Every structure is written in structure tokens, then in C-alpha cells.
Amino acid sequence: MDFSIKTIDAKTSIASLKAGCIAVGIYENKKLSPQAQALDKSGEITAALKSGDISGKPGSTLLLRKVAGVAAERVLLIGLGADGELNDKVTSMAALCVARVLATLGGADALLALPFDAVKERDLAWAIRSSILVLRDNSYRSDTLKSKKETTSGIKKVAFLVAAAKAAVAKDALAQGVALANGIDLTKELGNLPGNVCTPTYLANTAKKLAKEFKLSVEVLDRKQLEALKMGSFLSVARGGGEAPKFIILKHLGGKAKDAPTVLVGKGITFDTGGISLKGGAGMDEMKYDMCGAGSVLGTIRAIAELKLKLNVIGVIPATENMPSGTATKPGDIVTSMSGQTIEVLNTDAEGRLVLCDALTYVERFKPAAVVDIATLTGACVTSLGHHNSGLFTRHDSAHDALANELLSAGKATGDTAWRMPIEDSYQEQLKSNFADMANIGGPAGGSITAACFLERYTKKYTWAHLDIAGTAWKSGAAKGATGRPVALLTTFLMNRAAAAK
Ligand code: BES
Ligand code: MN
Ligand code: ZN
């Protein structure tokens, strides 16, 4: 899908603009948006509203052809609800309506002349970015491994109509929206690929490809190098599987050389069987998504690299599968992490924290400005927050409150929201082991919190946040598939950091 900005000045009438289809908003109570009014010289739009063919409610549409005095071939009326009530949801729905109606028209190019300036508490840039995200989300197909591809008919070109004075803002927003959509698509693609294709090696090759395309630096460590680094915890997870573990380091150094990097660490379990603590069979296929943290790191770096973001960002991915076998780690085994702390592995299915803790120790060497880890870490997070919010965990001092707020507001800005959860010493006690420095599980109570508390023990040397995306990274059921979350949150977080560093 090709996006562009078309500008208009006070002397030009919208009615004179050529397009396969021009989309304009109308409100409930038969009110027209300013753009719709400009197309209504003949009174045809008013007549259509009077006829009751379109209610003006959000999601209602009506397609008119060859409206007198309008150069565009079609006029698509889109209901925006009550005048003055245009909000995030209605705007996204309007973009989706354009896609749905035009999907059946075949090859049409659309000019969106919507009152994007009127969205409550938002601005034009937000409206353009989020429209692009909705349209690209709608056109994404997970058909890479289908022998027959779906032919996507319909909307190929979308132009946003903006006032000439807003051209620069609009063009920036367009570039951001497209880069973000490209990152999200990559994350979805990696998530949807099965465990026999998207292996640790495949993730490493994807990082190498990105490095080549965007001139980033990349390093991939293999088992021998991980042994030398004494990553006993990460390697204990990799003991059971046939696929070679990989530790991926991908650097986008767009900031000043002396600026401390922001580090993203993504859980890259390419398939989680649970190991010897084997999971039940039902729905186990969905554990191919257990690398969505890693996928979101790669997607986010793709987005910021395309935008040439002026910020130093390092992505780190511990990647392995979690399989049972004769060589696999057993419940009760005690392993020594890179930090020197010992861990009693009471449950081999709590493997995410075992790979992340060594990665969190490894990144100390970067003297990070902040570290954010992203992981499909616990089913308990799905129980507590459902599928709407990612779980956000940090310590509770002023530096961490500030980092938490940066992430929360980046989430709100994009609809890719997170909700803050506690990390407190009282929960830490649940990780007590009789035989090692800690156990890798803390019992059923507060499972997402004790998981975060485990990670917290490896992050004492920098400011750190943890995002549990088990509930948000993919959808089950008929619409089964990766969502691309939280790439929008992370990319916006980094864009805000780059803007603040200026
Ligand atoms: N990858 C899972 C977490 C998960 C579960 C994500 C369901 C999405 C949906 C993780 O490795 C895991 O198995 N966690 C266990 C931890 C438990 C053994 C303490 C869980 O949540 O059951
Ligand atoms: Mn597991
Ligand atoms: Zn897992």
C-alpha cells in the first residue's frame, strides 16, 4: 500500500481534486464535515443524508458515484458520530471503513479528506500515523507459508488531504507511520512463523539481514561463546532442544558516540514445550509465539533504523527452544547464572526468566541509560490484565517511576497500552530456595509479579523496566495470530527519547 500527502490551499476547492474515491466525514443528525460541505454544491450529499441511507453513526458508510460538480469518481461518506465527539476509536474505525468499502472496488486510489484536526486530545500527525497503522494492519496477511496467496484487491494508494501549511508535519507523520507499520509487520511475521522455521538461527539471520539493509552492527554468539561467558542459566534451557541457541546483539547507533544507549532485551523462546515440566497438549502450538519479545525488539529496531532515529539503541536477544529430552534440565537442577547467583530450577516451564537473567547481566557492559526487557513471560499476566494491557514492572524509586511513565505514556499515545504492576520485597520472599540463591518459581500467587521479582535481582546496576506481553502479543481463536505489540509502544518511547535528547 502506497501512502502520500496531498496538500490543498484556500484557493483550491476539494471538489476539483481527482481521485478514484474521496472519503469525507459526516456526523449524526445529518450534519456535514467542512470537507463534505465543500463537495455538496449540488445538494446530493445532503439529499443522501435526508434519505436515511446513512446514519452518521461511527462505522456507517455510503458510497456515491459521479456526484455532480465533484471531480473524484466516487465520494465515500463516512459516519463520525456526533459532531465534536471525534475520538481515537472513531478515527481508527473511519480508516478501517475506507479499507473495507474500497476492498470490493478493485484498484481504487483513495483521497482521505477527513477532519483529522478535530480529533479530541490528538493532532493531525497522530491521525495520519494511526490511520496508516489501521490500514496496514487490515491488509496484513499471514500467507507466507500458504502455497496460494490471497490476492488483495482494492485500495492500493492512499493520500491524506491536508492544508498546505501542515505539509511538513504531515510528511513526517507519514514516514513515521510507514516505518512503524513495517516494524509491526516484521514482528507479526516472525511471531506467526512456526517453530520449525523461525528457529534461533532464523532470528539471528533476520537480525543480520536488518543489519545489512540499514547498516547496523550485529553480533551473534553461539554455544561455545555463551559457555565462555558463563551463561549457565540461559544454556540450561538450551540443553533439551536440537536447535542451536543464539545470542543476538543488534546495534542502532544513531546518537552521539558518548551517549549511553537504551537497551531492549527480548525473550526469544522459539518454541516453549515447557521442557521436562511439559505443558498440556491443548493449544500448545501457540507457544511458537514465545519469541514475540525478540520479534518486537527486531521490529522496533527496524522501525527506528528506517527513521534514522538519532538515538543509541541496542537490541539483545537470547534465543533458544525449550524442549524435553534425555539431556534436558530436570526439576531440582541447580544452575549458576552469569551473575554468579545460583538458581534452583523447580519448574523447567519457567524458562523465560532463565534466559533473560543472563541477558540482563550481559547488558551491564553497555552502561545503559535504561534497559527494557520484553517477554511473553507468564500466563499469570494474562489472568491479571487480560489481552488489553501489557504488564509493566519496575522498581519504585524516582528514576524508575520516570521510566515507567515514559513507557506508559508512549503506550497511551499509540493505543498500545501497558498497566503498571508492583515489585516489592514481600513478593521476593516467595522465591526462597532451601538449596540455591533463589528458586525459579514463586508459587501460583502473583505469578507475573514473582517472575518480575526474579528478573529484578539481575538488574541492580541500571534503570530497568520489564514488559510482560503474554496477553497482548498475540490473539487466539478465529483471528489467531501475532499482533505486532508492543512495537508501537517501544518505537514511540524511543522517538520521545530522541526528541528529548535534542
Ligand atoms: N511462555 C510461557 C508464558 C505464557 C503462558 C505465555 C501462556 C502466554 C500464554 C512461560 O514460559 C511459562 O510457561 N510460564 C509459566 C510459569 C510457571 C511455570 C511459573 C506459566 O505462566 O504457566
Ligand atoms: Mn514456559
Ligand atoms: Zn515461555
mmCIF file of N, CA, C and O and ligand atoms in Angstrom, residues 267 272 274 279 290 322 348-352, ligand 2:
data_model
loop_
_atom_site.group_PDB
_atom_site.id
_atom_site.type_symbol
_atom_site.label_atom_id
_atom_site.label_comp_id
_atom_site.label_asym_id
_atom_site.label_seq_id
_atom_site.Cartn_x
_atom_site.Cartn_y
_atom_site.Cartn_z
ATOM 1 N N LYS A 267 12.786 -11.732 24.997
ATOM 2 C CA LYS A 267 12.732 -13.183 25.184
ATOM 3 C C LYS A 267 12.538 -13.869 23.834
ATOM 4 O O LYS A 267 11.567 -13.604 23.127
ATOM 5 N N ASP A 272 8.106 -23.178 23.127
ATOM 6 C CA ASP A 272 8.120 -23.496 24.558
ATOM 7 C C ASP A 272 7.205 -24.694 24.835
ATOM 8 O O ASP A 272 5.992 -24.550 24.944
ATOM 9 N N GLY A 274 7.616 -26.343 27.535
ATOM 10 C CA GLY A 274 7.686 -26.459 28.988
ATOM 11 C C GLY A 274 8.912 -27.244 29.426
ATOM 12 O O GLY A 274 9.293 -27.215 30.587
ATOM 13 N N LYS A 279 4.183 -28.945 29.139
ATOM 14 C CA LYS A 279 2.865 -28.317 29.092
ATOM 15 C C LYS A 279 1.814 -29.325 28.624
ATOM 16 O O LYS A 279 2.160 -30.340 28.020
ATOM 17 N N ASP A 290 6.315 -17.661 21.626
ATOM 18 C CA ASP A 290 7.086 -17.340 22.817
ATOM 19 C C ASP A 290 8.372 -16.568 22.502
ATOM 20 O O ASP A 290 9.177 -16.312 23.388
ATOM 21 N N ASN A 322 12.704 -24.494 24.046
ATOM 22 C CA ASN A 322 12.626 -25.134 25.366
ATOM 23 C C ASN A 322 11.990 -26.511 25.171
ATOM 24 O O ASN A 322 10.774 -26.622 25.050
ATOM 25 N N THR A 348 10.802 -26.374 34.854
ATOM 26 C CA THR A 348 11.531 -26.034 33.623
ATOM 27 C C THR A 348 10.668 -25.210 32.656
ATOM 28 O O THR A 348 11.167 -24.703 31.652
ATOM 29 N N ASP A 349 9.372 -25.074 32.990
ATOM 30 C CA ASP A 349 8.492 -24.247 32.153
ATOM 31 C C ASP A 349 8.625 -22.761 32.483
ATOM 32 O O ASP A 349 8.125 -21.910 31.761
ATOM 33 N N ALA A 350 9.274 -22.436 33.601
ATOM 34 C CA ALA A 350 9.549 -21.018 33.893
ATOM 35 C C ALA A 350 10.924 -20.705 33.309
ATOM 36 O O ALA A 350 11.869 -20.356 34.019
ATOM 37 N N GLU A 351 11.021 -20.858 31.961
ATOM 38 C CA GLU A 351 12.319 -20.764 31.284
ATOM 39 C C GLU A 351 12.640 -19.353 30.815
ATOM 40 O O GLU A 351 13.805 -19.023 30.607
ATOM 41 N N GLY A 352 11.600 -18.535 30.644
ATOM 42 C CA GLY A 352 11.829 -17.181 30.123
ATOM 43 C C GLY A 352 12.776 -16.400 31.016
ATOM 44 O O GLY A 352 13.752 -15.802 30.563
HETATM 45 MN MN MN B 2 7.414 -21.823 29.730
#
